[in-house]
Coordinates of N, CA, C and O and ligand atoms in Angstrom, one line a residue:
M1 N 1.9 139.6 87.7 CA 3.1 140.3 87.5 C 2.8 141.8 87.3 O 1.7 142.2 86.9
K2 N 3.6 142.6 87.7 CA 3.4 144.0 87.7 C 3.4 144.5 86.2 O 4.1 143.9 85.5
F3 N 2.5 145.4 86.0 CA 2.3 145.9 84.7 C 3.6 146.4 84.0 O 3.7 145.9 82.8
N4 N 4.5 147.1 84.6 CA 5.7 147.5 84.0 C 6.5 146.4 83.8 O 7.4 146.3 82.8
D5 N 6.5 145.3 84.4 CA 7.4 144.1 84.2 C 6.7 143.4 83.1 O 7.6 142.9 82.3
L6 N 5.3 143.4 82.9 CA 4.8 142.8 81.7 C 5.2 143.5 80.4 O 5.7 142.8 79.5
I7 N 5.3 144.8 80.6 CA 5.7 145.5 79.5 C 7.2 145.3 79.2 O 7.4 145.2 77.8
K8 N 8.0 145.1 80.0 CA 9.4 144.9 79.8 C 9.5 143.4 79.4 O 10.4 143.1 78.5
K9 N 8.6 142.5 79.7 CA 8.8 141.0 79.2 C 8.4 141.0 77.7 O 8.9 140.0 77.1
R10 N 7.6 141.7 77.2 CA 7.1 141.5 75.8 C 8.2 142.0 74.9 O 8.9 142.9 75.1
Y11 N 8.2 141.1 73.9 CA 9.4 141.5 72.9 C 8.9 140.8 71.7 O 7.8 140.0 71.6
S12 N 9.6 141.2 70.6 CA 9.1 140.9 69.2 C 9.7 139.4 69.1 O 10.8 139.2 68.9
N13 N 8.8 138.4 69.2 CA 9.1 137.1 69.1 C 9.1 136.6 67.6 O 7.8 136.7 67.1
R14 N 10.0 135.9 67.2 CA 10.1 135.4 65.7 C 10.4 134.0 65.6 O 10.7 133.6 64.5
K15 N 10.2 133.4 66.6 CA 10.5 131.9 66.7 C 9.5 131.2 67.5 O 9.4 131.4 68.7
F16 N 8.8 130.4 67.0 CA 7.4 129.8 67.6 C 7.6 128.1 67.6 O 8.3 127.6 66.8
K17 N 7.0 127.6 68.7 CA 6.9 126.1 68.9 C 6.0 125.7 67.9 O 4.9 126.5 67.6
D18 N 6.2 124.6 67.3 CA 5.3 123.9 66.3 C 4.2 123.2 67.3 O 4.1 122.1 67.3
M19 N 3.2 124.2 67.8 CA 2.3 123.4 68.6 C 1.2 124.7 68.6 O 1.4 125.9 68.6
P20 N -0.2 124.2 68.4 CA -1.3 124.9 68.4 C -1.5 125.9 69.6 O -1.0 125.4 70.7
V21 N -2.4 126.9 69.5 CA -2.5 127.6 70.6 C -4.1 127.5 70.9 O -4.8 127.5 70.0
E22 N -4.3 127.1 72.1 CA -5.9 126.8 72.5 C -6.7 127.8 72.2 O -6.3 129.0 72.4
K23 N -7.9 127.5 71.7 CA -8.8 128.6 71.4 C -9.2 129.5 72.5 O -9.4 130.8 72.2
E24 N -9.2 129.1 73.7 CA -9.6 130.0 74.9 C -8.6 131.0 74.9 O -8.7 132.1 75.4
K25 N -7.2 130.7 74.8 CA -6.1 131.5 74.9 C -6.2 132.8 74.0 O -5.9 133.7 74.0
I26 N -6.6 132.1 72.6 CA -6.7 133.2 71.6 C -7.8 134.1 71.8 O -7.5 135.3 71.8
L27 N -8.9 133.5 72.3 CA -10.1 134.5 72.7 C -9.7 135.6 73.8 O -10.1 136.5 74.0
E28 N -8.7 134.9 74.8 CA -8.3 135.8 75.8 C -7.6 137.1 75.3 O -7.8 138.1 75.8
V29 N -6.7 136.8 74.3 CA -6.0 137.8 73.8 C -6.9 138.8 72.9 O -6.8 139.9 73.1
I30 N -7.7 138.2 72.2 CA -8.9 139.0 71.5 C -9.6 140.0 72.5 O -9.7 141.0 72.3
E31 N -10.1 139.3 73.5 CA -10.8 140.1 74.4 C -10.0 141.3 75.1 O -10.6 142.4 75.1
A32 N -8.7 141.2 75.1 CA -7.8 142.4 75.6 C -7.9 143.6 74.3 O -8.1 144.8 74.7
G33 N -8.0 143.1 73.1 CA -8.1 144.2 72.0 C -9.5 144.6 72.0 O -9.7 145.9 71.9
R34 N -10.5 143.8 72.4 CA -11.9 144.1 72.4 C -12.2 145.4 73.4 O -13.0 146.2 73.3
N35 N -11.5 145.2 74.5 CA -11.5 146.4 75.7 C -10.7 147.5 75.5 O -10.7 148.3 76.4
A36 N -10.0 147.5 74.3 CA -9.1 148.8 74.1 C -10.0 150.0 74.0 O -11.0 150.0 73.5
P37 N -9.4 151.1 74.2 CA -10.1 152.4 74.0 C -10.1 152.8 72.5 O -9.3 152.2 71.7
S38 N -11.1 153.6 72.0 CA -10.7 154.0 70.6 C -11.6 155.4 70.5 O -12.6 155.7 71.3
A39 N -11.3 156.0 69.5 CA -11.8 157.4 69.4 C -13.3 157.4 69.2 O -14.0 156.6 68.5
H40 N -13.9 158.0 70.1 CA -15.4 158.2 70.2 C -16.2 156.8 70.5 O -17.3 156.5 70.3
N41 N -15.2 155.9 71.0 CA -15.7 154.4 71.2 C -16.3 153.8 69.9 O -17.3 153.0 69.9
F42 N -15.8 154.2 68.8 CA -16.3 153.7 67.5 C -15.9 152.2 67.1 O -16.4 151.5 66.4
Q43 N -14.8 151.8 67.7 CA -14.3 150.4 67.7 C -14.4 150.0 66.2 O -15.0 148.9 65.9
P44 N -13.4 150.7 65.5 CA -13.6 150.4 64.0 C -12.5 149.3 63.6 O -11.8 149.3 62.6
W45 N -12.6 148.0 64.3 CA -11.8 147.0 64.1 C -12.6 145.8 63.7 O -13.8 145.5 64.0
H46 N -11.7 144.9 62.9 CA -12.2 143.5 62.6 C -10.9 142.7 62.8 O -9.8 143.1 62.3
F47 N -10.9 141.6 63.6 CA -9.8 140.7 63.6 C -10.1 139.4 62.9 O -11.0 138.6 63.4
I48 N -9.3 139.0 62.0 CA -9.3 137.8 61.4 C -8.3 136.7 61.9 O -7.3 137.1 61.8
V49 N -8.9 135.8 62.5 CA -7.8 134.8 63.4 C -7.8 133.8 62.4 O -8.7 132.9 62.0
I50 N -6.4 133.5 61.7 CA -6.1 132.4 61.0 C -5.2 131.5 61.6 O -4.2 131.7 62.1
T51 N -5.7 130.2 61.5 CA -5.1 129.1 62.5 C -4.8 128.0 61.5 O -3.9 127.3 61.6
N52 N -5.5 127.7 60.5 CA -5.3 126.7 59.6 C -4.1 127.0 58.8 O -4.0 128.1 58.2
E53 N -3.5 125.8 58.4 CA -2.1 126.0 57.5 C -2.3 126.6 56.1 O -1.5 127.4 55.8
E54 N -3.4 126.3 55.7 CA -3.6 126.9 54.1 C -3.8 128.2 54.2 O -3.3 129.1 53.5
G55 N -4.5 128.6 55.4 CA -4.9 130.2 55.3 C -3.5 131.0 55.8 O -3.2 132.1 55.2
R56 N -2.9 130.4 56.7 CA -1.5 131.2 56.9 C -0.5 131.0 56.0 O 0.2 132.2 55.6
K57 N -0.6 130.1 55.1 CA 0.4 130.1 53.9 C -0.1 131.1 53.0 O 0.8 131.9 52.3
K58 N -1.4 131.3 52.8 CA -1.8 132.3 51.8 C -1.5 133.6 52.4 O -1.0 134.5 51.6
V59 N -1.7 133.9 53.6 CA -1.4 135.3 53.9 C 0.0 135.5 53.9 O 0.4 136.8 53.8
S60 N 0.9 134.6 54.2 CA 2.2 134.7 54.0 C 2.8 135.1 52.8 O 3.8 135.7 52.5
E61 N 2.1 134.9 51.7 CA 2.5 135.6 50.3 C 2.5 137.1 50.4 O 3.3 137.6 49.6
A62 N 1.9 137.8 51.2 CA 1.9 139.2 51.5 C 3.1 139.4 52.3 O 3.5 140.7 52.4
Y63 N 3.6 138.4 53.0 CA 4.9 138.8 54.0 C 5.7 137.5 54.0 O 5.8 136.6 55.0
P64 N 6.4 137.3 52.9 CA 7.0 135.7 52.7 C 8.4 135.9 53.5 O 9.4 135.7 53.0
K65 N 8.0 135.5 54.7 CA 9.3 135.2 55.6 C 9.0 133.9 56.3 O 7.9 133.7 56.8
N66 N 10.1 133.0 56.4 CA 9.8 131.6 57.0 C 9.4 131.7 58.5 O 8.6 131.0 58.9
W67 N 10.0 132.8 59.3 CA 9.5 132.7 60.6 C 8.0 133.1 60.7 O 7.4 132.5 61.6
F68 N 7.5 133.9 59.9 CA 6.3 134.4 59.9 C 5.2 133.3 59.6 O 4.1 132.9 60.2
K69 N 5.7 132.4 58.5 CA 4.9 131.3 58.1 C 4.7 130.2 59.3 O 3.9 129.5 59.3
S70 N 5.7 130.2 60.1 CA 6.0 129.2 61.2 C 4.9 129.6 62.4 O 4.8 128.6 63.2
A71 N 4.3 130.6 62.4 CA 3.4 130.9 63.5 C 2.2 130.2 63.4 O 1.7 130.4 62.5
P72 N 1.8 129.5 64.5 CA 0.4 128.8 64.4 C -0.7 129.8 64.2 O -1.8 129.0 63.9
V73 N -0.6 130.8 64.8 CA -1.9 131.8 64.6 C -1.4 133.1 64.0 O -0.4 133.7 64.3
I74 N -2.2 133.5 63.1 CA -2.0 135.0 62.7 C -3.2 135.8 62.8 O -4.4 135.4 62.4
V75 N -3.2 136.7 63.4 CA -4.2 137.8 63.7 C -4.0 138.9 62.7 O -3.0 139.6 62.7
V76 N -5.1 138.9 61.8 CA -5.0 140.1 60.8 C -5.9 141.2 61.5 O -7.1 141.1 61.6
A77 N -5.2 142.2 61.7 CA -5.9 143.4 62.4 C -6.4 144.3 61.3 O -5.5 145.1 60.9
C78 N -7.8 144.4 61.0 CA -8.2 145.4 60.3 C -8.9 146.6 60.7 O -9.5 146.5 61.8
G79 N -8.7 147.8 60.0 CA -9.5 148.9 60.3 C -10.6 149.2 59.5 O -10.3 149.0 58.2
N80 N -11.7 149.5 60.0 CA -12.9 149.8 59.1 C -13.0 151.3 58.9 O -13.5 152.0 59.8
H81 N -12.7 151.7 57.8 CA -12.7 153.3 57.5 C -14.1 153.8 57.4 O -14.3 154.9 57.6
D82 N -15.1 152.9 57.3 CA -16.6 153.3 57.4 C -16.9 153.6 58.9 O -18.0 154.2 59.1
E83 N -16.3 153.0 59.7 CA -16.8 153.2 61.1 C -15.8 154.0 61.9 O -16.2 154.3 63.2
S84 N -14.6 154.4 61.5 CA -13.6 155.1 62.3 C -13.9 156.6 62.4 O -14.7 157.1 61.7
W85 N -13.4 157.3 63.4 CA -13.8 158.6 63.8 C -12.8 159.6 63.0 O -11.7 159.2 63.0
K86 N -13.4 160.5 62.6 CA -12.7 161.5 61.7 C -12.8 162.8 62.4 O -13.8 163.2 62.7
R87 N -11.7 163.4 62.7 CA -11.7 164.7 63.2 C -12.2 165.7 62.3 O -12.3 165.3 61.2
D88 N -12.4 166.9 62.7 CA -12.9 168.1 61.9 C -12.1 168.3 60.6 O -12.3 168.7 59.6
D89 N -10.7 168.1 60.8 CA -9.7 168.4 59.8 C -9.5 166.9 59.0 O -8.7 166.9 58.0
E90 N -10.5 166.2 59.1 CA -10.5 165.0 58.2 C -9.5 163.7 58.9 O -9.6 162.7 58.3
K91 N -8.7 164.1 59.7 CA -7.9 163.1 60.1 C -8.6 161.7 60.7 O -9.4 161.8 61.5
D92 N -8.1 160.6 60.0 CA -9.0 159.6 60.2 C -8.1 158.7 61.4 O -6.8 158.5 61.2
H93 N -8.7 158.3 62.4 CA -8.3 157.8 63.6 C -8.2 156.3 63.6 O -7.9 155.7 64.6
C94 N -8.5 155.7 62.4 CA -8.3 154.3 62.3 C -7.0 153.6 62.7 O -7.1 152.8 63.6
D95 N -6.1 154.1 62.3 CA -4.6 153.5 62.6 C -4.5 153.5 63.9 O -3.9 152.4 64.7
I96 N -4.8 154.8 64.6 CA -4.5 154.7 66.1 C -5.4 153.7 66.9 O -4.8 153.1 67.5
D97 N -6.6 153.7 66.6 CA -7.3 152.7 67.3 C -7.1 151.4 67.1 O -6.9 150.5 68.1
I98 N -6.7 151.0 66.0 CA -6.1 149.6 65.8 C -4.9 149.4 66.4 O -4.6 148.2 67.0
A99 N -4.1 150.3 66.5 CA -2.7 150.1 67.0 C -2.9 149.9 68.6 O -2.3 149.0 69.1
I100 N -3.7 150.6 69.1 CA -4.0 150.4 70.6 C -4.6 149.0 70.9 O -3.9 148.2 71.7
A101 N -5.5 148.6 70.1 CA -6.0 147.2 70.2 C -5.0 146.2 70.1 O -4.8 145.2 70.9
V102 N -4.2 146.4 69.3 CA -3.0 145.3 68.8 C -2.0 145.4 70.0 O -1.6 144.3 70.5
D103 N -1.7 146.5 70.5 CA -0.8 146.7 71.7 C -1.2 145.9 72.9 O -0.7 145.2 73.4
H104 N -2.7 146.1 73.1 CA -3.3 145.4 74.2 C -3.0 144.0 74.0 O -3.0 143.2 74.9
M105 N -3.4 143.6 72.7 CA -3.2 142.0 72.4 C -1.8 141.4 72.6 O -1.7 140.3 73.3
T106 N -0.8 142.2 72.4 CA 0.7 141.7 72.5 C 0.7 141.7 74.0 O 1.5 140.6 74.4
L107 N 0.3 142.4 74.7 CA 0.6 142.4 76.3 C -0.2 141.4 76.8 O 0.4 140.6 77.7
A108 N -1.4 141.2 76.3 CA -2.2 140.1 77.1 C -1.5 138.7 76.6 O -1.6 137.8 77.5
A109 N -1.0 138.6 75.5 CA -0.4 137.5 74.9 C 0.7 137.2 75.9 O 1.0 135.9 76.3
T110 N 1.7 138.1 76.0 CA 2.9 137.9 76.9 C 2.4 137.4 78.1 O 3.0 136.4 78.8
D111 N 1.3 138.0 78.7 CA 0.8 137.5 80.1 C 0.5 136.1 80.3 O 0.7 135.6 81.4
I112 N 0.1 135.5 79.1 CA -0.3 134.2 79.4 C 0.7 133.2 78.7 O 0.4 132.1 78.1
G113 N 2.0 133.8 78.6 CA 3.0 132.9 78.0 C 3.1 132.7 76.3 O 3.8 131.9 76.0
L114 N 2.5 133.5 75.7 CA 2.5 133.5 74.3 C 3.5 134.6 73.6 O 3.7 135.7 74.3
G115 N 4.0 134.4 72.6 CA 5.0 135.2 72.0 C 4.0 135.9 70.8 O 3.4 135.2 70.1
T116 N 4.4 137.2 70.4 CA 3.8 137.9 69.4 C 4.8 138.9 68.6 O 5.9 139.0 69.2
C117 N 4.5 139.2 67.5 CA 5.3 140.2 66.8 C 4.4 141.2 66.0 O 3.5 140.7 65.4
W118 N 4.6 142.4 65.9 CA 3.9 143.3 65.2 C 4.5 143.0 63.8 O 5.8 143.0 63.5
V119 N 3.7 143.1 62.7 CA 4.1 143.0 61.4 C 3.5 144.2 60.5 O 2.2 143.9 60.4
C120 N 4.2 145.2 60.0 CA 3.5 146.0 59.1 C 4.2 146.1 57.9 O 3.6 146.8 56.9
A121 N 5.3 145.5 57.5 CA 6.1 145.5 56.4 C 5.6 144.5 55.3 O 6.4 144.0 54.4
F122 N 4.1 144.3 55.3 CA 3.7 143.4 54.3 C 3.2 144.1 53.1 O 3.1 145.4 53.1
D123 N 2.8 143.5 52.0 CA 2.3 144.0 50.7 C 0.9 144.2 51.1 O 0.1 143.3 50.9
A124 N 0.5 145.5 51.3 CA -0.9 145.7 51.7 C -2.0 145.3 50.7 O -3.0 144.9 50.9
E125 N -1.7 145.8 49.4 CA -2.5 145.5 48.4 C -2.7 143.9 48.2 O -3.9 143.4 48.1
K126 N -1.8 143.2 48.2 CA -1.7 141.7 48.0 C -2.5 141.3 49.2 O -3.4 140.2 48.9
C127 N -2.2 141.6 50.4 CA -2.9 141.1 51.5 C -4.4 141.3 51.4 O -5.4 140.4 51.7
H128 N -4.7 142.3 51.0 CA -6.1 142.9 50.8 C -6.9 141.8 49.7 O -8.1 141.4 50.1
K129 N -6.1 141.6 48.7 CA -6.7 140.9 47.7 C -6.8 139.4 48.2 O -7.8 138.8 48.1
I130 N -5.6 138.8 48.8 CA -5.8 137.5 49.1 C -7.0 137.2 50.2 O -7.6 136.2 50.1
L131 N -7.2 138.2 51.1 CA -8.1 138.0 52.1 C -9.6 138.3 51.6 O -10.5 138.1 52.3
E132 N -9.6 138.7 50.2 CA -10.9 139.1 49.6 C -11.7 140.1 50.5 O -13.0 139.9 50.8
L133 N -11.0 141.2 50.9 CA -11.7 142.2 51.8 C -12.5 143.3 51.0 O -12.2 143.5 49.9
P134 N -13.5 143.8 51.7 CA -14.3 144.9 51.1 C -13.5 146.2 51.2 O -12.3 146.2 52.0
E135 N -13.8 147.0 50.3 CA -12.9 148.2 50.0 C -12.9 149.1 51.4 O -11.7 149.7 51.6
N136 N -13.8 149.1 52.3 CA -13.6 149.9 53.5 C -12.8 149.3 54.5 O -12.3 149.9 55.5
L137 N -12.5 148.0 54.3 CA -11.5 147.4 55.4 C -9.9 147.5 54.9 O -9.7 147.1 53.7
E138 N -9.1 147.9 55.8 CA -7.7 148.0 55.6 C -7.0 147.2 56.6 O -7.2 147.3 57.8
V139 N -6.0 146.3 56.1 CA -5.2 145.6 56.9 C -4.2 146.6 57.5 O -3.4 147.2 56.8
I140 N -4.3 146.6 58.8 CA -3.4 147.9 59.5 C -2.2 147.1 60.0 O -0.9 147.5 60.0
A141 N -2.4 145.8 60.7 CA -1.2 145.0 61.1 C -1.4 143.5 61.0 O -2.6 143.0 61.0
L142 N -0.3 142.7 61.0 CA -0.5 141.3 61.2 C 0.2 140.9 62.5 O 1.3 141.4 62.8
M143 N -0.5 140.0 63.2 CA 0.2 139.7 64.6 C 0.3 138.1 64.7 O -0.7 137.5 64.9
P144 N 1.5 137.6 64.3 CA 1.8 136.3 64.4 C 1.8 135.9 66.0 O 2.5 136.7 66.6
M145 N 1.4 134.9 66.3 CA 1.3 134.5 67.7 C 1.4 133.0 67.9 O 1.0 132.2 67.2
G146 N 2.2 132.6 69.0 CA 2.3 131.1 69.3 C 3.2 131.1 70.6 O 3.6 132.1 71.2
Y147 N 3.5 129.8 71.0 CA 4.2 129.6 72.0 C 5.8 129.9 71.6 O 6.3 129.3 70.7
P148 N 6.6 130.8 72.4 CA 7.9 131.1 72.0 C 8.6 129.8 72.1 O 8.6 129.1 73.0
L149 N 9.7 129.7 71.1 CA 10.6 128.4 71.1 C 11.4 128.6 72.3 O 11.8 127.6 72.9
E150 N 11.9 129.8 72.6 CA 13.0 130.0 73.7 C 12.2 130.8 74.8 O 11.4 131.7 74.5
D151 N 12.6 130.5 76.0 CA 12.1 131.2 77.3 C 13.1 132.3 77.4 O 14.4 132.0 78.1
K152 N 13.1 133.5 77.0 CA 14.2 134.5 77.0 C 13.7 135.9 77.5 O 12.6 136.1 77.3
V153 N 14.6 136.5 78.1 CA 14.3 137.9 78.5 C 15.2 138.8 77.5 O 16.4 138.5 77.2
V154 N 14.5 139.7 76.7 CA 15.4 140.4 75.6 C 15.3 141.9 76.4 O 14.5 142.4 76.8
E155 N 16.7 142.3 76.4 CA 16.9 143.6 76.8 C 16.4 144.8 75.7 O 16.7 144.7 74.6
K156 N 15.7 145.7 76.4 CA 14.9 146.7 75.4 C 16.2 147.7 75.0 O 16.9 148.3 76.0
K157 N 16.4 147.8 73.6 CA 17.0 149.0 73.3 C 16.3 150.3 73.1 O 15.4 150.3 72.1
R158 N 16.2 151.3 74.0 CA 15.5 152.4 73.8 C 16.2 153.7 74.1 O 17.3 153.7 74.7
K159 N 15.5 154.7 73.7 CA 16.1 156.0 73.8 C 16.1 156.4 75.2 O 15.3 155.8 76.0
A160 N 16.9 157.1 75.7 CA 16.8 157.6 77.1 C 15.8 158.5 77.5 O 15.4 159.2 76.6
I161 N 15.2 158.6 78.8 CA 14.2 159.4 79.1 C 14.3 161.0 78.6 O 13.5 161.6 78.0
D162 N 15.8 161.3 79.0 CA 16.0 162.7 78.6 C 16.1 163.0 77.2 O 15.8 164.2 76.7
E163 N 16.0 162.0 76.3 CA 16.2 162.2 74.8 C 14.6 162.4 74.4 O 14.4 163.0 73.3
I164 N 13.7 161.9 75.1 CA 12.2 161.8 74.8 C 11.2 162.8 75.4 O 10.2 162.8 74.9
V165 N 11.8 163.3 76.4 CA 10.8 164.1 77.3 C 11.4 165.5 77.4 O 12.6 165.7 77.7
S166 N 10.4 166.5 77.3 CA 10.6 167.9 77.8 C 9.7 168.2 78.7 O 8.6 167.8 78.5
W167 N 10.2 169.0 79.8 CA 9.1 169.3 80.8 C 8.7 170.7 80.7 O 9.5 171.6 80.4
E168 N 7.3 170.9 80.9 CA 6.6 172.2 80.6 C 6.7 172.7 79.2 O 5.6 173.4 78.7
E169 N 7.8 172.8 78.4 CA 7.7 173.2 77.1 C 8.6 172.4 76.2 O 9.5 171.7 76.8
Y170 N 8.5 172.5 75.0 CA 9.3 171.8 74.0 C 10.7 172.2 74.0 O 11.0 173.4 73.9
K171 N 11.7 171.2 74.1 CA 13.1 171.7 74.1 C 13.6 170.3 73.2 O 13.5 169.4 73.5
K172 N 14.3 171.0 72.3 CA 15.0 169.9 71.3 C 16.1 169.2 72.0 O 17.0 169.9 72.6
S173 N 16.1 167.9 72.0 CA 17.2 167.0 72.6 C 18.4 167.0 72.0 O 18.4 167.2 70.9
Ligands
FMN201 C1 4.1 149.4 63.9 C2 5.2 148.3 63.9 C3 5.6 147.6 62.7 C4 6.4 146.7 62.8 N1 6.6 145.7 61.7 C5 7.5 144.7 61.8 C6 7.6 144.0 60.7 O1 6.9 144.1 59.6 N2 8.5 142.8 60.7 C7 9.2 142.8 61.8 O2 9.9 141.7 62.0 N3 9.0 143.5 63.1 C8 8.1 144.4 62.9 N4 8.0 145.2 64.0 C9 8.8 145.1 65.3 C10 9.8 146.0 65.7 O3 10.9 145.7 65.0 C11 10.2 145.9 67.1 O4 9.0 146.1 67.9 C12 11.2 146.9 67.6 O5 12.4 146.5 67.1 C13 11.4 146.8 69.1 O6 11.8 145.5 69.7 P1 10.8 144.7 70.7 O7 9.4 144.6 70.2 O8 11.3 143.4 70.7 O9 10.7 145.5 71.8 C14 7.1 146.2 64.0 C15 6.8 147.1 65.3 C16 5.8 148.1 65.1 C17 5.3 148.8 66.4

């Protein structure tokens, strides 16, 4: 598949088949995240892969939606603030690094027929507590994953190019 077609094929899937995902496939997705770029190549990420029902139920307490609970895999994408690069003005690049890795993973998953969805609207404090994480780890995103219930193509609702690009200098659209 051409890369731009893959990008268009990915969509936020919120309906999963009640079917486990093979470990090799999960690892293929994680491998895409592992190969993502990061500031200074510090790779300040840690991915907790939850496949057992009890664990998924527990994490769902931080994002209590039925569709989320039904995902056979939940990847908890954590950022390690002790390892992330900070610019001279102290800007911590943890969020950016983890976002790139998760984006790589959503695309890799799409490529092998899996559906994913970004989830950030969870209760961060609760999630941290449930997973018994150390202070330096922050849950940046949850990525439920599984085989999509439907085989569908979702049309992207996006701003037009003219609205988001200015050439040579900033122009308000
Ligand atoms: C950083 C981020 C956070 C998001 N958080 C959630 C979320 O908490 N729950 C949810 O259902 N979708 C969430 N989404 C999915 C967006 O709603 C979705 O990407 C957007 O509507 C575009 O649709 P598409 O992914 O199908 O192209 C999130 C997406 C991103 C990039």
